[in-house]
PDB file of C-alpha atoms in Angstrom:
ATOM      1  CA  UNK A 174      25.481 -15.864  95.648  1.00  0.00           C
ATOM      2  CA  UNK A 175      21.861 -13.746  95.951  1.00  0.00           C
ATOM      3  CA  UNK A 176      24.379 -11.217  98.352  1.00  0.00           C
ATOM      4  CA  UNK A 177      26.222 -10.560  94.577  1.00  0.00           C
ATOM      5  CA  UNK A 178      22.824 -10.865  92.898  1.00  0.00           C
ATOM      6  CA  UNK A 179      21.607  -8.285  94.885  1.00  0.00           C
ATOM      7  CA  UNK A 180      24.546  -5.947  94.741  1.00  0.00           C
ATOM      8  CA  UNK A 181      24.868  -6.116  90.972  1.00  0.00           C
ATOM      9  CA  UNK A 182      21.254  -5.538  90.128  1.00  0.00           C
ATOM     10  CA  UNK A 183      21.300  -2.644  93.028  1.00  0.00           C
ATOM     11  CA  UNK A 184      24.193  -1.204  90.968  1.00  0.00           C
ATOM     12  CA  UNK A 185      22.646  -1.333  87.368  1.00  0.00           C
ATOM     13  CA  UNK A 186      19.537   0.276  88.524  1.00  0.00           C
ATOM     14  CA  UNK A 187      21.731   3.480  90.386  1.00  0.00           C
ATOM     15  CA  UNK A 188      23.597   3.283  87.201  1.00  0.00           C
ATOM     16  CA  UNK A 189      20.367   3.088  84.752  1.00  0.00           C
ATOM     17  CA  UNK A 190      18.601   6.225  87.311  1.00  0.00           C
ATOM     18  CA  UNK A 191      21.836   8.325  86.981  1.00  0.00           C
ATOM     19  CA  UNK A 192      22.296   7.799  83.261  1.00  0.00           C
ATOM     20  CA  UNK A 193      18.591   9.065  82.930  1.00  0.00           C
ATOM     21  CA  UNK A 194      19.204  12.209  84.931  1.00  0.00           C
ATOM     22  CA  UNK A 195      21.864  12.628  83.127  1.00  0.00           C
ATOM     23  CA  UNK A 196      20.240  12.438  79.615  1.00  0.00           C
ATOM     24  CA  UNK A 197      16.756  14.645  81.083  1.00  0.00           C
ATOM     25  CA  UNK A 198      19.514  17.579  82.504  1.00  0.00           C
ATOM     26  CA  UNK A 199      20.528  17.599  79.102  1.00  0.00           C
ATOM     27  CA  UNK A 200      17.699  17.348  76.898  1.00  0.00           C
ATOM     28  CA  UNK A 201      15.818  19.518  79.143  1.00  0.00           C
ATOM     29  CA  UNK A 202      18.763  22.181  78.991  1.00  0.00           C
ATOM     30  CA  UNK A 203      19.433  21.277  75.079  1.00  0.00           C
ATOM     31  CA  UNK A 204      15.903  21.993  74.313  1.00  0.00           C
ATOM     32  CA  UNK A 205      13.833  24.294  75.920  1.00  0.00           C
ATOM     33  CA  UNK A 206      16.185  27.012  76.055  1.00  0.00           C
ATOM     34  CA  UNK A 207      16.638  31.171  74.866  1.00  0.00           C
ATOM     35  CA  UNK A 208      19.244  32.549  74.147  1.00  0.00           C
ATOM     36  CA  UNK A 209      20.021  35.806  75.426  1.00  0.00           C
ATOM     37  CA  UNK A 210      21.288  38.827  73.735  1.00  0.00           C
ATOM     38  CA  UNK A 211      22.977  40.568  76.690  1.00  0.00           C
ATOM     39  CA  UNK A 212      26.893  41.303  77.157  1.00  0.00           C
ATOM     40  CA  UNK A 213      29.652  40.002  74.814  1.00  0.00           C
ATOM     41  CA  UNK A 214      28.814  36.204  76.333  1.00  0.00           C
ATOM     42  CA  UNK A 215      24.981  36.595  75.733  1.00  0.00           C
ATOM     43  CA  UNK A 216      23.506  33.830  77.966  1.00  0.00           C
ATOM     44  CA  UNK A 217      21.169  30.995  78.309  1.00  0.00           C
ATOM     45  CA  UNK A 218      18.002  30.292  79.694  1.00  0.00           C
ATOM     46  CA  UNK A 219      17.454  26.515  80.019  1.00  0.00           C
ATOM     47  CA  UNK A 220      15.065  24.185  81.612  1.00  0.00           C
ATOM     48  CA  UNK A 221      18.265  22.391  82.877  1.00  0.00           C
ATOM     49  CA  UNK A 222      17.959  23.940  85.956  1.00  0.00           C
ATOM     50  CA  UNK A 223      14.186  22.721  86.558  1.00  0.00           C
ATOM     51  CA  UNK A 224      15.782  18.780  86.034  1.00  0.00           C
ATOM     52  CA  UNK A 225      19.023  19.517  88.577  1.00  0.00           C
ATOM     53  CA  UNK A 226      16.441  20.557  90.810  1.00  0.00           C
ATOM     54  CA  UNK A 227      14.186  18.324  90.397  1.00  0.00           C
ATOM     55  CA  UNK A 228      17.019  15.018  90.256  1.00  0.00           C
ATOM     56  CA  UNK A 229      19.214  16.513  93.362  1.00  0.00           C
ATOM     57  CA  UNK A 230      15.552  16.515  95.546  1.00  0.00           C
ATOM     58  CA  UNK A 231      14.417  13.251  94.236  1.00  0.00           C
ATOM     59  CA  UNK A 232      17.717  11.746  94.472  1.00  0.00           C
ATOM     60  CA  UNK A 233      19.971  13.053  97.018  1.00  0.00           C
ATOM     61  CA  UNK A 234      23.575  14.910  96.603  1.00  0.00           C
ATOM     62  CA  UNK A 235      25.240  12.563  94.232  1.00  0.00           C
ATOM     63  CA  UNK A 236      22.996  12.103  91.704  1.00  0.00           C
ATOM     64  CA  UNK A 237      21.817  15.862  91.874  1.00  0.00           C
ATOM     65  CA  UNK A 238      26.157  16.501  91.707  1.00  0.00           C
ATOM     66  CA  UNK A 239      26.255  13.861  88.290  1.00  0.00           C
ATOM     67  CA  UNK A 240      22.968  15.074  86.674  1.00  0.00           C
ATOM     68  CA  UNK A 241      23.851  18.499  86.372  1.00  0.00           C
ATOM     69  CA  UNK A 242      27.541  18.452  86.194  1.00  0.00           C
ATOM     70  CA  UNK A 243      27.765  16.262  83.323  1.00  0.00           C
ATOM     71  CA  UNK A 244      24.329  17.180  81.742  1.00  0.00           C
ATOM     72  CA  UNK A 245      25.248  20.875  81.501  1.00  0.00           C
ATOM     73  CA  UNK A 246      28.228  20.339  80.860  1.00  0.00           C
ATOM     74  CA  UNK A 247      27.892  18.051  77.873  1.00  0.00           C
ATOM     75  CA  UNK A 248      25.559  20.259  76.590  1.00  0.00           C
ATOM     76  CA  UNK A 249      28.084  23.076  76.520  1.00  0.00           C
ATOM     77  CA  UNK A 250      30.481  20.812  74.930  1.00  0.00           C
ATOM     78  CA  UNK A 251      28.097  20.196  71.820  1.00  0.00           C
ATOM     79  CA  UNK A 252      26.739  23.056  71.451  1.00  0.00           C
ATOM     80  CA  UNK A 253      29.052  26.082  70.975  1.00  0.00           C
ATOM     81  CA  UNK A 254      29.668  26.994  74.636  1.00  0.00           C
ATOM     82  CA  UNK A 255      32.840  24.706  75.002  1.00  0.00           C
ATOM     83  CA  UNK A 256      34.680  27.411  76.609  1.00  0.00           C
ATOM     84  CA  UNK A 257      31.849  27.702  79.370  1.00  0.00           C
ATOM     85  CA  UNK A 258      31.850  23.520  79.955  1.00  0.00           C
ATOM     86  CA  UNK A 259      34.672  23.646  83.427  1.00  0.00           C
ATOM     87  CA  UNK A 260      32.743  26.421  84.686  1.00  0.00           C
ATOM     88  CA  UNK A 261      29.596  24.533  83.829  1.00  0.00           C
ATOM     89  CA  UNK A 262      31.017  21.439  85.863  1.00  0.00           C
ATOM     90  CA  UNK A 263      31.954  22.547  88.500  1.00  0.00           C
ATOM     91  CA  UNK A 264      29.499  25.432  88.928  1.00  0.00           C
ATOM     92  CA  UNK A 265      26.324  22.644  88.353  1.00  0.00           C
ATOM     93  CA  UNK A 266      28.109  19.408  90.091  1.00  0.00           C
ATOM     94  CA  UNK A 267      27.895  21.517  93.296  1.00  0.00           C
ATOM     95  CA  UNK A 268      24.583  23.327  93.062  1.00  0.00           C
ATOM     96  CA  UNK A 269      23.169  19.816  92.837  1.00  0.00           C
ATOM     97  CA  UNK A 270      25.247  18.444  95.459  1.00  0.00           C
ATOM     98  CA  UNK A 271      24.208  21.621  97.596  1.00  0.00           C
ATOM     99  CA  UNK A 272      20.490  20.877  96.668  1.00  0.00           C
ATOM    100  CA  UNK A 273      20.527  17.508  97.490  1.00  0.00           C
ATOM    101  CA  UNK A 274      23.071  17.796 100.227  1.00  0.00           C
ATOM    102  CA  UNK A 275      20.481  20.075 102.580  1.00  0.00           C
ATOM    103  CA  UNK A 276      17.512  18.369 101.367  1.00  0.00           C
ATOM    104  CA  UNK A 277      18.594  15.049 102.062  1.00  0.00           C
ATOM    105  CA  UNK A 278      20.305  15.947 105.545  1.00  0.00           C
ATOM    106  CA  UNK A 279      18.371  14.885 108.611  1.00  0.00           C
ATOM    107  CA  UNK A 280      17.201  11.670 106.987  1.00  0.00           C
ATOM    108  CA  UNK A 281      14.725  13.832 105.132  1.00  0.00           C
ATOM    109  CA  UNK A 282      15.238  12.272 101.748  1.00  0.00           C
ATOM    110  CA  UNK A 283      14.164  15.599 100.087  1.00  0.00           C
ATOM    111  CA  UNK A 284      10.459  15.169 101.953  1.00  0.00           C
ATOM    112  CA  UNK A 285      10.368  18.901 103.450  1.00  0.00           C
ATOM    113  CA  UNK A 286       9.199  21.408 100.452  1.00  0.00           C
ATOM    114  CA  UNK A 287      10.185  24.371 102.631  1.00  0.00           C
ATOM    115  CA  UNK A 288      13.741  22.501 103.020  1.00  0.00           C
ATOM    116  CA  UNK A 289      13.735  21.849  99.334  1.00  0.00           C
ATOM    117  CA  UNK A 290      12.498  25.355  98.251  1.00  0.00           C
ATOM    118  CA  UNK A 291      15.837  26.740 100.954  1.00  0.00           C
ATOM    119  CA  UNK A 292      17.907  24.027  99.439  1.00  0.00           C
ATOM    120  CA  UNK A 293      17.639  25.042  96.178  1.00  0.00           C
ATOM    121  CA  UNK A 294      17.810  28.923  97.128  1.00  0.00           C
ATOM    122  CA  UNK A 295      20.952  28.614  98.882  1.00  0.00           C
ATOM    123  CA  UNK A 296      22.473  26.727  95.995  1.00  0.00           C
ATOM    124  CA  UNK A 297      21.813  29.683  93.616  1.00  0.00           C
ATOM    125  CA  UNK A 298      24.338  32.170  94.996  1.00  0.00           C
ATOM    126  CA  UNK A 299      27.126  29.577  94.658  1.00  0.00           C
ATOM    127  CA  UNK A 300      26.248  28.940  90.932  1.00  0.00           C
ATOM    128  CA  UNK A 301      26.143  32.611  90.017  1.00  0.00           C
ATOM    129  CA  UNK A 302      29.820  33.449  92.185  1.00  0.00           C
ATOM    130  CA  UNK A 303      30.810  30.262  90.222  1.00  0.00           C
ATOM    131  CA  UNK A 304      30.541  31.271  87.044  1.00  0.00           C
ATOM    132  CA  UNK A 305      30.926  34.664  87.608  1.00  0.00           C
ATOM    133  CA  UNK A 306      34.577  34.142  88.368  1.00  0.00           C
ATOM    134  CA  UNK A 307      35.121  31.623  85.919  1.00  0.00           C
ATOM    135  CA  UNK A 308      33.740  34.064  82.864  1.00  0.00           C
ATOM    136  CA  UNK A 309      36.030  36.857  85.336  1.00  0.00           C
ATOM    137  CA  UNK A 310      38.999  34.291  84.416  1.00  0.00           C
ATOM    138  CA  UNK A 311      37.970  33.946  80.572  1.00  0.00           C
ATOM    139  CA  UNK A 312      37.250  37.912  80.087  1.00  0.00           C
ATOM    140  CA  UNK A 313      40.291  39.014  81.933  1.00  0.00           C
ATOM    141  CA  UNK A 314      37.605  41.577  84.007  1.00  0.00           C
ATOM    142  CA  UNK A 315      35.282  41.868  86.839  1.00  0.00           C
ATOM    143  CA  UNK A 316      32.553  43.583  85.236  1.00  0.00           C
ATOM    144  CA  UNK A 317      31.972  42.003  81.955  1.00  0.00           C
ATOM    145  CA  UNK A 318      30.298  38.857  83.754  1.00  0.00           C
ATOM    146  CA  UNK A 319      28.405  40.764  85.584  1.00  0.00           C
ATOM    147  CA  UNK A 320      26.177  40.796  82.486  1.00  0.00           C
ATOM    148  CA  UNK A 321      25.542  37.502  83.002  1.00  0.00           C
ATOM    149  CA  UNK A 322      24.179  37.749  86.806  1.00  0.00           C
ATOM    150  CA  UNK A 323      20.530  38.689  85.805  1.00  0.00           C
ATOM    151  CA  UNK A 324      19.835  35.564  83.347  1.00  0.00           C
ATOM    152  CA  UNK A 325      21.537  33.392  85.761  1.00  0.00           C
ATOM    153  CA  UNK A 326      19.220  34.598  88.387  1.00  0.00           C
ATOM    154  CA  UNK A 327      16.052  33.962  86.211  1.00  0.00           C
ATOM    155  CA  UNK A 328      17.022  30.660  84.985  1.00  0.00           C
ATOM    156  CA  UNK A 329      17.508  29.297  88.779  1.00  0.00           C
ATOM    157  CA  UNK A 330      14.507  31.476  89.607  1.00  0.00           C
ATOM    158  CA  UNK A 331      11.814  29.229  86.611  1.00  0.00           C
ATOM    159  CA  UNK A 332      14.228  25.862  87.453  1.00  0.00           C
ATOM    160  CA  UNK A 333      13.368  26.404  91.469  1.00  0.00           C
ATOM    161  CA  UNK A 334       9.247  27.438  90.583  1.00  0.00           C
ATOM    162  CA  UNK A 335       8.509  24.489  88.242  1.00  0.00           C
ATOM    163  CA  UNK A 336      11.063  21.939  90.243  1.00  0.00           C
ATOM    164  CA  UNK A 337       9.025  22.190  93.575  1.00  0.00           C
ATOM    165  CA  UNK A 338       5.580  21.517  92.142  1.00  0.00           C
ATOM    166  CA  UNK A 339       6.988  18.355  90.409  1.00  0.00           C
ATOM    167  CA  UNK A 340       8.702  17.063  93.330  1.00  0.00           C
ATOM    168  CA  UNK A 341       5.619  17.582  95.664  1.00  0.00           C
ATOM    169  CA  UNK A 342       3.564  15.624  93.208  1.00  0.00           C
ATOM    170  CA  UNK A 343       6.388  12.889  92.224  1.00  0.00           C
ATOM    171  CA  UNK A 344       6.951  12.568  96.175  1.00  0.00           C
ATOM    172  CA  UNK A 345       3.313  11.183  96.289  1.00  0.00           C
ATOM    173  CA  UNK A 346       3.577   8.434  93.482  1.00  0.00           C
ATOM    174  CA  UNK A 347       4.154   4.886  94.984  1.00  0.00           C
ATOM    175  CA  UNK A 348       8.012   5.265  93.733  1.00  0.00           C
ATOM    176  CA  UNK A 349       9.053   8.201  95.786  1.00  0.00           C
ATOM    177  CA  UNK A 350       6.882   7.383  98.882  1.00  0.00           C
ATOM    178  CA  UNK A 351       9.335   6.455 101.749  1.00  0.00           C
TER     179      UNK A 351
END
């Protein structure tokens, strides 16, 4: 009986940390934002980023993956970017799988801030090609999203400088210390 105790309260609390990532992806990319007014499809500069960051190297591949796929991607379903939410999925769910992915590999747990920093480096290229040929796909053209390469560049560029800071000083609270 404390085996199922212990299993069912061990599942609440992953379910209780993901459903917070979840809600601080979106909050974070639902309020602190700027609009863009570039290209036919604008863009977006969030604070998203910062949180998939921040969750994936806290909190390994699958919550980074959840945070930011269904964090950005409910925010682009509420807020006028519904056409963008797939790409959004798909392009976020595996940054933060990538992020946490490499930082967690090694049994690292997302300890290493030059790991993290490459983590979350090598996860921006993937993002951009992401969406990039998704908007290719909704534009019916290669160089209309290009438009859209700079701001994505800047947004991962302020998520990856404020993420790392945080992390180094959430990694020494009593929570995060291994």
């Amino acid at each position: 009986m404390q085996k199922t105790t212990t299993y069912s309260s061990s599942k609440t609390y992953d379910l209780i940390i993901t459903s917070m990532l979840i809600a601080l992806v979106f909050v974070a990319t639902l309020l602190l934002n700027i609009r863009l007014p570039i290209a036919a499809n604008g863009g977006l500069v969030h604070l998203g980023t910062t949180m998939l960051f921040t969750a994936a190297l806290l909190f390994g591949p699958k919550k980074g993956a959840i945070a930011g796929s269904a964090g950005m991607g409910l925010f682009d379903l509420v807020s006028g970017w519904t056409l963008w939410a797939p790409i959004t999925i798909i392009a976020r769910g595996l940054q933060g799988y990538l992020v946490g992915k490499i930082a967690w590999s090694g049994g690292r747990s997302g300890e290493n801030m030059g790991i993290n920093i490459l983590a979350c480096a090598l996860s921006i290229p993937v993002m951009v090609a992401i969406y990039y040929l998704g908007e290719a796909i909704i534009f019916s053209s290669w160089i209309i999203p290009a438009a859209s390469i700079p701001g994505n560049l800047v947004q991962n560029a302020v998520g990856l400088a404020l993420a790392i800071p945080v992390v180094a000083a959430l990694k020494k609270t009593p929570y995060f210390r291994n």
